[in-house]
Coordinates of N, CA and C in Angstrom, one line a residue:
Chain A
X28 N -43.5 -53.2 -55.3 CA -42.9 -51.9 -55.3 C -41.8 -51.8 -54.2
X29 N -40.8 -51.0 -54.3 CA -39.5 -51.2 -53.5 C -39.9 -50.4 -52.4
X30 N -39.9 -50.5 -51.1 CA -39.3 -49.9 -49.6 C -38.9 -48.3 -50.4
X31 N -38.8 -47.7 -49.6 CA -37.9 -45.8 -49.3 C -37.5 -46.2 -48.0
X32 N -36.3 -45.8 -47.9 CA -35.6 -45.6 -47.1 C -34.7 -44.5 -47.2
X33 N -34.1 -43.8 -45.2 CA -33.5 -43.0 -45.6 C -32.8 -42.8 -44.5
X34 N -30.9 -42.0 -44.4 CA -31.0 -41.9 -42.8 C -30.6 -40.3 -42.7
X35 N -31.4 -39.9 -41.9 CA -31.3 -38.4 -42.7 C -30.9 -37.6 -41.2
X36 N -29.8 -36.6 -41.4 CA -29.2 -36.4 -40.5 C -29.4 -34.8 -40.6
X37 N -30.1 -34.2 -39.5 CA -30.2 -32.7 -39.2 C -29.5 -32.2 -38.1
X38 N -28.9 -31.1 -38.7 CA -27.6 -30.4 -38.0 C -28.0 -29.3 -37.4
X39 N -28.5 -29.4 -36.2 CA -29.5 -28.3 -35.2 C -28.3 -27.1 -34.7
X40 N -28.6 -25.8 -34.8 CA -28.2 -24.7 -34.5 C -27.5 -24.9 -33.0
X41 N -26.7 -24.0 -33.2 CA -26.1 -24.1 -31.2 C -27.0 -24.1 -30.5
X42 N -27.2 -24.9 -29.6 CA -28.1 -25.3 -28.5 C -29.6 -25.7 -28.7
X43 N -29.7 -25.7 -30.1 CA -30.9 -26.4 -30.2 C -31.4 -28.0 -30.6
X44 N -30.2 -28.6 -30.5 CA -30.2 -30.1 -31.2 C -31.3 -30.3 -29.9
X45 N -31.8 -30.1 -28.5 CA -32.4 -31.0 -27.8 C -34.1 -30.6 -28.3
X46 N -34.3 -29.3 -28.4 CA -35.7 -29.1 -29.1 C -36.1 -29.3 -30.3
X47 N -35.1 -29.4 -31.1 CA -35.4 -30.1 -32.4 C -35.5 -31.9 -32.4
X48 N -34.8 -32.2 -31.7 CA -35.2 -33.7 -31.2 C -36.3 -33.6 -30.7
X49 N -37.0 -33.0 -30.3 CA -38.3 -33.1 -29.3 C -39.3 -32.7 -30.6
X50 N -39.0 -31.9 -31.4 CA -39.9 -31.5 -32.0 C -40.2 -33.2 -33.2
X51 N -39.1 -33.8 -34.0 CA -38.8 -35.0 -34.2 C -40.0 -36.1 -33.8
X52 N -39.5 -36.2 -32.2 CA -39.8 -37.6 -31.5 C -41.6 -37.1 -31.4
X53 N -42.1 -36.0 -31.3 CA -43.7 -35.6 -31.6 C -44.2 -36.0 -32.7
X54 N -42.9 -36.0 -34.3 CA -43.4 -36.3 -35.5 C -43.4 -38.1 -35.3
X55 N -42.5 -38.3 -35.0 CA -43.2 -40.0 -34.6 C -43.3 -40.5 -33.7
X56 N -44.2 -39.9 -32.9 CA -45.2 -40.3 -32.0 C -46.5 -40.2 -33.4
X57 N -47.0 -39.3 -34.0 CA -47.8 -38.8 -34.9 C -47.5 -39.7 -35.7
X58 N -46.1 -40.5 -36.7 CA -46.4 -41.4 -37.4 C -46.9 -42.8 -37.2
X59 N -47.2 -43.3 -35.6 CA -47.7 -44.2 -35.6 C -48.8 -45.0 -35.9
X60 N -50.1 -43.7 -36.2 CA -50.9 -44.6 -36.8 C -51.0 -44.5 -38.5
X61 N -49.4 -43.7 -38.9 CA -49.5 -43.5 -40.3 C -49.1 -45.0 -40.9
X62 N -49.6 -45.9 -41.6 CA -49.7 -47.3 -41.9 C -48.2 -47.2 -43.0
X63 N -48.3 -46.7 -43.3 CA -47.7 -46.5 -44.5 C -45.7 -45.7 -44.4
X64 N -45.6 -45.5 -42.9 CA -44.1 -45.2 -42.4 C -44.1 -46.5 -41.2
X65 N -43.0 -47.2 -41.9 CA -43.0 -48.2 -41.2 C -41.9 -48.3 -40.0
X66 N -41.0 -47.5 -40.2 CA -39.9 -46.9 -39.2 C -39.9 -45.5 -39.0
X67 N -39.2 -44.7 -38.1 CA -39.2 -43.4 -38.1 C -39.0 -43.6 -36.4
X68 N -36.9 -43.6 -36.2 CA -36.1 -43.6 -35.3 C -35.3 -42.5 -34.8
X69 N -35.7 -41.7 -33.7 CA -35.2 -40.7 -33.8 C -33.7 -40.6 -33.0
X70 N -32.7 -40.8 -33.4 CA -31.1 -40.6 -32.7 C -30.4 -39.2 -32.4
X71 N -29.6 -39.9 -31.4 CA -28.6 -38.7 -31.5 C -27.3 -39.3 -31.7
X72 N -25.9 -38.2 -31.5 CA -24.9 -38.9 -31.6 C -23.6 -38.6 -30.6
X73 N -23.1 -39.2 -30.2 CA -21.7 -38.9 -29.3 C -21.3 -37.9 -30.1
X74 N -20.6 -38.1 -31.2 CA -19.5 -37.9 -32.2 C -20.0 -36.6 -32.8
X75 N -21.1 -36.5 -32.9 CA -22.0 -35.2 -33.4 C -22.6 -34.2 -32.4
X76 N -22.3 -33.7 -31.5 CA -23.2 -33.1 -30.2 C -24.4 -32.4 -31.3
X77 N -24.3 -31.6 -32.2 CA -25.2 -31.0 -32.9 C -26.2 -31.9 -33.8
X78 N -26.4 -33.0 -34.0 CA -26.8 -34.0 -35.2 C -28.2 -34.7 -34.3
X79 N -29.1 -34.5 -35.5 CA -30.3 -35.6 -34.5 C -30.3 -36.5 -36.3
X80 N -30.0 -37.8 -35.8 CA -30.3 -38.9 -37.3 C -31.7 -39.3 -37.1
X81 N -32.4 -39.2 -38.3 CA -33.9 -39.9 -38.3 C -33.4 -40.8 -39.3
X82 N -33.5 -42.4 -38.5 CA -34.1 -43.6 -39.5 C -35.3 -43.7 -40.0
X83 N -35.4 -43.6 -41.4 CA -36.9 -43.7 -41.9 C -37.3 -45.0 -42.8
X84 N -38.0 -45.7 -42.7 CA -38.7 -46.5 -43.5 C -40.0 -46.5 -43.9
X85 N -40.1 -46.4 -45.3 CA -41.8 -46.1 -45.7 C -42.0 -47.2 -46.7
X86 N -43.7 -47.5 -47.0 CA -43.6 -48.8 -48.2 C -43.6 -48.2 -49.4
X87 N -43.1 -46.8 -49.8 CA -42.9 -46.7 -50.8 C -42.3 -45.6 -51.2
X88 N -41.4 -44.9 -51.9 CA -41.0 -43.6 -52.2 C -41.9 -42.9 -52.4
X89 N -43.2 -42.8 -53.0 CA -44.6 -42.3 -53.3 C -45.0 -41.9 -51.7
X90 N -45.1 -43.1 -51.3 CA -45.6 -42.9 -50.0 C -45.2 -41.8 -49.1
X91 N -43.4 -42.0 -49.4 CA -42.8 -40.9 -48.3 C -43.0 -39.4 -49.0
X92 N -43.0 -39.1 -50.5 CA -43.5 -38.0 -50.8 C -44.5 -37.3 -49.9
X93 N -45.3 -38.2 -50.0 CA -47.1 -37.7 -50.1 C -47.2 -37.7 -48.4
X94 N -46.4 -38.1 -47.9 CA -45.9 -37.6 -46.5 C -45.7 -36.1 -45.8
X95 N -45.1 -35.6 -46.9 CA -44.4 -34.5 -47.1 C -45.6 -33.0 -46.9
X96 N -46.7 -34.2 -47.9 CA -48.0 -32.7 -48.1 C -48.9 -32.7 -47.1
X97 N -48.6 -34.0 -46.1 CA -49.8 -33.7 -45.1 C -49.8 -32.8 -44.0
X98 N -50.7 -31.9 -43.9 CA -50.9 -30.7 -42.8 C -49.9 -30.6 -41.3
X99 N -50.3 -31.8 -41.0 CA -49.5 -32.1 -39.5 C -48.1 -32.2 -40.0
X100 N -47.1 -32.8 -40.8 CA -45.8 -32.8 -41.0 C -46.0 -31.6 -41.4
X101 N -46.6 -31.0 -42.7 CA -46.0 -29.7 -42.8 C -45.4 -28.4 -41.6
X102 N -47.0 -28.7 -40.4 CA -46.5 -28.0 -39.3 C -45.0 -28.3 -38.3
X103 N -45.3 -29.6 -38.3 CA -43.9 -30.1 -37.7 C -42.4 -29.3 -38.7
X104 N -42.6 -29.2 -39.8 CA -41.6 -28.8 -40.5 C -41.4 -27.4 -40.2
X105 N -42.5 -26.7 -40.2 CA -42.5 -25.1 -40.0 C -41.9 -24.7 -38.7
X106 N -41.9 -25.8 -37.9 CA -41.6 -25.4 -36.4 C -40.1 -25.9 -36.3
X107 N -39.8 -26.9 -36.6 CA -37.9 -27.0 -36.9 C -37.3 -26.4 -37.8
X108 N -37.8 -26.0 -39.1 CA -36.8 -25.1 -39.8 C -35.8 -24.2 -39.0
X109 N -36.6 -23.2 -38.0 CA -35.7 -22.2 -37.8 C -34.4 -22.8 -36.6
X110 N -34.4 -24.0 -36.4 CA -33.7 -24.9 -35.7 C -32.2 -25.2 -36.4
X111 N -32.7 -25.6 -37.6 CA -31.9 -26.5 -38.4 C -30.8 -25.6 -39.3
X112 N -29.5 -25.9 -38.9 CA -28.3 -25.5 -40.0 C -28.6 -26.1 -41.4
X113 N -28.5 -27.3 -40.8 CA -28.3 -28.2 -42.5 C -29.2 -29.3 -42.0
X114 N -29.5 -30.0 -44.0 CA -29.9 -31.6 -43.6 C -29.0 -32.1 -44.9
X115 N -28.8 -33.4 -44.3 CA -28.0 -34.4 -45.2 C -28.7 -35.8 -45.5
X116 N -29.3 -36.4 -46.2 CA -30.3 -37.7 -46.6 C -29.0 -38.7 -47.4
X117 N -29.1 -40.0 -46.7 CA -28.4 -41.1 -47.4 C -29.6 -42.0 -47.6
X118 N -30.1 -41.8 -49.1 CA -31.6 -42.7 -49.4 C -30.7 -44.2 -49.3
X119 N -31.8 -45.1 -48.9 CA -31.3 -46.6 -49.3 C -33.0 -47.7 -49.5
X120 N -32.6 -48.7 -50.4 CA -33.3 -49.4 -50.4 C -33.5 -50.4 -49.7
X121 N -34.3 -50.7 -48.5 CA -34.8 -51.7 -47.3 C -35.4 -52.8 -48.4
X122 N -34.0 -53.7 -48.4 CA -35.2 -55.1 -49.0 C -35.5 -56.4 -47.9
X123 N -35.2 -56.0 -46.3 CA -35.5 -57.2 -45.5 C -34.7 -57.2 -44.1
X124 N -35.3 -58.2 -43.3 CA -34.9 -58.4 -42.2 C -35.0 -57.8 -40.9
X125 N -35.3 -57.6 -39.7 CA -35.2 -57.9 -38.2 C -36.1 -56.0 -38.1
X126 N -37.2 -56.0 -38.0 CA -37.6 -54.7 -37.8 C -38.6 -54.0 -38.9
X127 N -38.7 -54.8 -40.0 CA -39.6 -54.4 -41.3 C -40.8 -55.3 -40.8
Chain B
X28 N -29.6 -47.5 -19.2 CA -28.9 -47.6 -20.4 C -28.9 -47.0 -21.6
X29 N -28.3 -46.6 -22.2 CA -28.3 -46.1 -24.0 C -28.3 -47.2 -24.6
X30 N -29.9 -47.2 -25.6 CA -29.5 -48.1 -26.8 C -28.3 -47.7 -27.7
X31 N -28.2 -48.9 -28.5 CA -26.9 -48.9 -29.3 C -27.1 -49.0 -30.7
X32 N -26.8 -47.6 -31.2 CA -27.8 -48.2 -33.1 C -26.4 -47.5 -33.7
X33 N -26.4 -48.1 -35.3 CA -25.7 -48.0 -36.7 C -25.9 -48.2 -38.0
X34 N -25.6 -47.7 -38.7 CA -25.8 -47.3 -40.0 C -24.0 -48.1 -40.3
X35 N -24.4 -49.1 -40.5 CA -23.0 -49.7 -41.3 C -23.2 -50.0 -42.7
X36 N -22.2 -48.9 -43.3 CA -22.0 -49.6 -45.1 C -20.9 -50.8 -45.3
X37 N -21.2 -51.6 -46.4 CA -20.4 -52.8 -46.5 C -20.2 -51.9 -47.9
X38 N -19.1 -52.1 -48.2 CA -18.9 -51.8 -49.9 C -18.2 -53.4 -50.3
X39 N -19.2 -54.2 -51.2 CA -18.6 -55.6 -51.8 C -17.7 -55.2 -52.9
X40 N -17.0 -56.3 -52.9 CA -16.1 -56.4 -54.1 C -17.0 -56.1 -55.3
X41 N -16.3 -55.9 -56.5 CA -17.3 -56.2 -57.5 C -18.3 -57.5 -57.9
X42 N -19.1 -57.1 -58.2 CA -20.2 -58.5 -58.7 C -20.2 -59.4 -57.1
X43 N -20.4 -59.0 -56.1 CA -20.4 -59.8 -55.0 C -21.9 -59.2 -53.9
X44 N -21.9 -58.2 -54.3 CA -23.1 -57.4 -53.4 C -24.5 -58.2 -53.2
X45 N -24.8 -59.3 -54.3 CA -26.2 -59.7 -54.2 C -25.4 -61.2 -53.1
X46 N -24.4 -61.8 -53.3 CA -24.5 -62.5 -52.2 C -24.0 -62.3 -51.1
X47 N -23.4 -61.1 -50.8 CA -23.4 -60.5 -49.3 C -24.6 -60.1 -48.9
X48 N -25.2 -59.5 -49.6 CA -26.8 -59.2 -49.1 C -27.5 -60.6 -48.4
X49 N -27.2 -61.6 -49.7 CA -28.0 -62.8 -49.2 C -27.4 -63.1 -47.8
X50 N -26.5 -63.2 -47.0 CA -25.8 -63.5 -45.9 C -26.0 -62.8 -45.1
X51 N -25.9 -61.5 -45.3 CA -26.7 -60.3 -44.0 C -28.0 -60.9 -43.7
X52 N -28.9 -60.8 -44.9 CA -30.4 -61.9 -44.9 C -30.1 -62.8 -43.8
X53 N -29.7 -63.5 -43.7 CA -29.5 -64.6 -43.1 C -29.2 -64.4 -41.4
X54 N -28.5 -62.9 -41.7 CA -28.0 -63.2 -40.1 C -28.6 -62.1 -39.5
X55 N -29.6 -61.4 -40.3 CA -31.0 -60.7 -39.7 C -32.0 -61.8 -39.9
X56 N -31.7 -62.9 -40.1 CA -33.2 -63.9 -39.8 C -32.8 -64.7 -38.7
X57 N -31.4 -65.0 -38.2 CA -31.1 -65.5 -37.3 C -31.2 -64.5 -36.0
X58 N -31.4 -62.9 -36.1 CA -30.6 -62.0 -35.4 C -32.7 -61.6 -34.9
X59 N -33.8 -62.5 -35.8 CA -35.0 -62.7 -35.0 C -35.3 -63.1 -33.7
X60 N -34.6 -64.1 -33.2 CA -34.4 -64.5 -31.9 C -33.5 -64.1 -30.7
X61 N -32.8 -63.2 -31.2 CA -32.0 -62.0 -30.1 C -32.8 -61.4 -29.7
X62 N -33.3 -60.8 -28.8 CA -34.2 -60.2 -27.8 C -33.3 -58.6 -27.6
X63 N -31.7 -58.7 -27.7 CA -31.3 -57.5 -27.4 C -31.2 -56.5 -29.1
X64 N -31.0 -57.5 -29.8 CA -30.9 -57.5 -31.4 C -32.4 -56.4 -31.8
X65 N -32.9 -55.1 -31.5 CA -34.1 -55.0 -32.1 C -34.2 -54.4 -33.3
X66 N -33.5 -54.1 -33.9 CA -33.6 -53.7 -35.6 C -32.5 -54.1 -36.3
X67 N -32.4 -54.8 -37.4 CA -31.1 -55.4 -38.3 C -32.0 -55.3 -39.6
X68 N -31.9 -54.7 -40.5 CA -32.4 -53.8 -41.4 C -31.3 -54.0 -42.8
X69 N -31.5 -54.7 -43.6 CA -30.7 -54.7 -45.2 C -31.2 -53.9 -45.6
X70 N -30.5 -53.2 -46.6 CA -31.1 -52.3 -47.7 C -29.8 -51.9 -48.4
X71 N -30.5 -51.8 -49.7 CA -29.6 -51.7 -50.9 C -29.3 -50.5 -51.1
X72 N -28.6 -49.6 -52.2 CA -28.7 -48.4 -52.9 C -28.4 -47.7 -54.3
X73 N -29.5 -47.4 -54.8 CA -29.3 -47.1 -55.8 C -28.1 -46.5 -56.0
X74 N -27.8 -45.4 -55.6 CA -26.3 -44.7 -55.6 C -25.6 -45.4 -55.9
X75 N -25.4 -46.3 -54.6 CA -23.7 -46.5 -54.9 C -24.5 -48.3 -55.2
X76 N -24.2 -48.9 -56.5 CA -23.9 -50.1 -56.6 C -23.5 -51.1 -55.9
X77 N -22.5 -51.0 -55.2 CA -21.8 -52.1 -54.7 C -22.0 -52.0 -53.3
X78 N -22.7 -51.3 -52.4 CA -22.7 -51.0 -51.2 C -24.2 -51.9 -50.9
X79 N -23.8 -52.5 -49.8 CA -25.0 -53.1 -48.9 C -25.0 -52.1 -47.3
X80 N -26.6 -51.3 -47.3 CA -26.5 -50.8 -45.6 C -27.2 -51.5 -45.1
X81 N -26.5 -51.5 -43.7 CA -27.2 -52.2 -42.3 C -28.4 -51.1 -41.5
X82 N -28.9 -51.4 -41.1 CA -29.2 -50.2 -40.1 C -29.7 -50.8 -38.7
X83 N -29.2 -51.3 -37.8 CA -28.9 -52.1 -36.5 C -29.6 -51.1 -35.2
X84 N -30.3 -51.2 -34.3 CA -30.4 -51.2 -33.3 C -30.2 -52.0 -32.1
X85 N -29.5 -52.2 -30.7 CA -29.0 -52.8 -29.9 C -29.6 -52.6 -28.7
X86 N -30.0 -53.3 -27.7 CA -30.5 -52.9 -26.2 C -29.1 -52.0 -25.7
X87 N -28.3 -52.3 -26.2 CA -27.2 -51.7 -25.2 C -25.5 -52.2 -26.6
X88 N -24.6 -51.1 -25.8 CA -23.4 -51.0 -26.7 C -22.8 -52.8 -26.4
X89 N -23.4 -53.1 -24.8 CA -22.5 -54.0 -24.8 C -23.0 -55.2 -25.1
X90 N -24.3 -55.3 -25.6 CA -25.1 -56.6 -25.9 C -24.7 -56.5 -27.8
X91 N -24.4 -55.4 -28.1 CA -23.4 -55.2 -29.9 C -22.6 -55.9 -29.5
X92 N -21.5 -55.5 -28.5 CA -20.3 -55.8 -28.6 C -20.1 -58.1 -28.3
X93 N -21.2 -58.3 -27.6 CA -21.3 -59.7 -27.1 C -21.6 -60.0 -28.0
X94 N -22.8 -60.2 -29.0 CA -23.0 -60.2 -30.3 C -22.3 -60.7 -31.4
X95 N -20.9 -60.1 -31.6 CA -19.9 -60.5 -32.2 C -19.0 -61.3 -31.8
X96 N -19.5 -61.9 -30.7 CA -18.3 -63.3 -30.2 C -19.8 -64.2 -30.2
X97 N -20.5 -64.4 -30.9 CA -22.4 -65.6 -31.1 C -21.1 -66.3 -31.8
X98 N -20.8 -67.8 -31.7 CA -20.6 -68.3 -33.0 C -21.3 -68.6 -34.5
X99 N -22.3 -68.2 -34.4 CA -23.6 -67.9 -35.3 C -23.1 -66.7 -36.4
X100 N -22.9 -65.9 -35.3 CA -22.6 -64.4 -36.1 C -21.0 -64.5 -36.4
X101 N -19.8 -65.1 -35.6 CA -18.5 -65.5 -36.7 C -18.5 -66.1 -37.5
X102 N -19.3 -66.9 -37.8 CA -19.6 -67.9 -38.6 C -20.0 -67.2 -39.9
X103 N -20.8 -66.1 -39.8 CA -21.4 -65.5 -40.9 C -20.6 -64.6 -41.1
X104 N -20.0 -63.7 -40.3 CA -18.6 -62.6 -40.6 C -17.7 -63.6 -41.5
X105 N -17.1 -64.9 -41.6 CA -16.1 -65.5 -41.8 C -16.6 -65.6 -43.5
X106 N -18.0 -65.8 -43.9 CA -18.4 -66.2 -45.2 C -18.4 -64.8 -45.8
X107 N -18.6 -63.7 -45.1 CA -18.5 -62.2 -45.5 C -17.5 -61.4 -45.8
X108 N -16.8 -62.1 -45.3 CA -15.1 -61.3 -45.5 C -14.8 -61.5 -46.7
X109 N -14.7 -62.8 -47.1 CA -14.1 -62.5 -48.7 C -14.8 -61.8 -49.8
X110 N -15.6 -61.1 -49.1 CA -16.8 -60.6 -50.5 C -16.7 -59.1 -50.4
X111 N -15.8 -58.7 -48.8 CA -15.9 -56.8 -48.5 C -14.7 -56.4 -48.8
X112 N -14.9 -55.3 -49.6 CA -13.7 -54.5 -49.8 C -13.7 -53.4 -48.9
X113 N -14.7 -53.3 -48.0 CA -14.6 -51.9 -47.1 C -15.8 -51.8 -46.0
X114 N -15.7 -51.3 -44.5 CA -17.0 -51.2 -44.1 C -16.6 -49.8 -43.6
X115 N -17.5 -49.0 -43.5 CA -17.4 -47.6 -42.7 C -19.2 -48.2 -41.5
X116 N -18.8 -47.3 -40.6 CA -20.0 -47.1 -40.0 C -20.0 -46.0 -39.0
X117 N -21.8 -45.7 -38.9 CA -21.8 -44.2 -38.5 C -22.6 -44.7 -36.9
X118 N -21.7 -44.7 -35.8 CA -22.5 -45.2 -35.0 C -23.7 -43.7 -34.3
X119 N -24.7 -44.1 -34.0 CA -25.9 -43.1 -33.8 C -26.7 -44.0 -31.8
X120 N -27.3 -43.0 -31.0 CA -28.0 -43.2 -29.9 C -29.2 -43.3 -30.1
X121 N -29.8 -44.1 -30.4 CA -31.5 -44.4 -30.9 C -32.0 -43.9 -29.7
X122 N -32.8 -42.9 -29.9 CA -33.7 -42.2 -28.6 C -35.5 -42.2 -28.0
X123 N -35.6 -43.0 -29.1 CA -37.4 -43.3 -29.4 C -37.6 -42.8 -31.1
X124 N -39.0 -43.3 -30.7 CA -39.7 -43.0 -32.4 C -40.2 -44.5 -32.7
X125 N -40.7 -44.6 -34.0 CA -41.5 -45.3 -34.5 C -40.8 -46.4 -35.3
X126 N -41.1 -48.2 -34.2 CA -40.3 -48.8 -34.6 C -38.6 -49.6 -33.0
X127 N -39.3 -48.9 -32.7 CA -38.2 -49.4 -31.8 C -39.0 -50.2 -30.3

């Protein structure tokens, strides 16, 4: 089965890109003993003062779904929504190398 | 220091993407023994066909920037060139999370 990947870039409200990051870097702290999200990098950007990029890697697009339904992300989600302008996802497929 | 991360797309020429892939392969299996090198990441995309993404993490901008003078790594840019018709990249400040 193919990797999910994704680099998904959230466009935090004026002055909130730093608590929305925080709120983020909690969600992977929490995915580390999820076996099944194998990255989950939380960035920022020069170029973007407003932008926090999450690199994601999961072993499966199924996987990353069903991610989605579990209680604790859902909470994490309910607590950044009112943060967030926009989100923008560039899915890609991880077939290898330095970090998988 | 600030780590140093990117999301670089390669767009290959036509009919060239599976052996540019194979060559990134190569210089994320060489890029195993870099200590400042900590994520070099292939992945494909359904979207766009012809595009190969990187997704790179660095100890630092300027252990990227030394990086590109490895003769190892010109060596492998030099077999890569005739196969890119384009690279954009989105450089990003890896801040923690799962995986780094």
């Amino acid at each position: 089965m193919s990797k999910y990947g994704a680099y998904v870039k959230f466009t935090a409200k004026p002055g909130q890109r730093d608590t929305l990051s925080d709120i983020l870097l909690e969600a992977a702290a929490a995915a580390r003993t999820v076996k099944e999200c194998e990255v989950y990098i939380i960035n920022l950007s020069d170029a973007e003062p407003d932008a926090v990029w999450v690199t994601e890697v999961w072993s499966s697009a199924e996987a990353h779904k069903a991610s989605l339904n579990d209680p604790e992300t859902k909470a994490s989600i309910a607590r950044a929504m009112p943060l967030i302008a926009g989100v923008e996802s560039i899915p890609v497929v991880p077939v290898g190398g330095k970090g998988l």
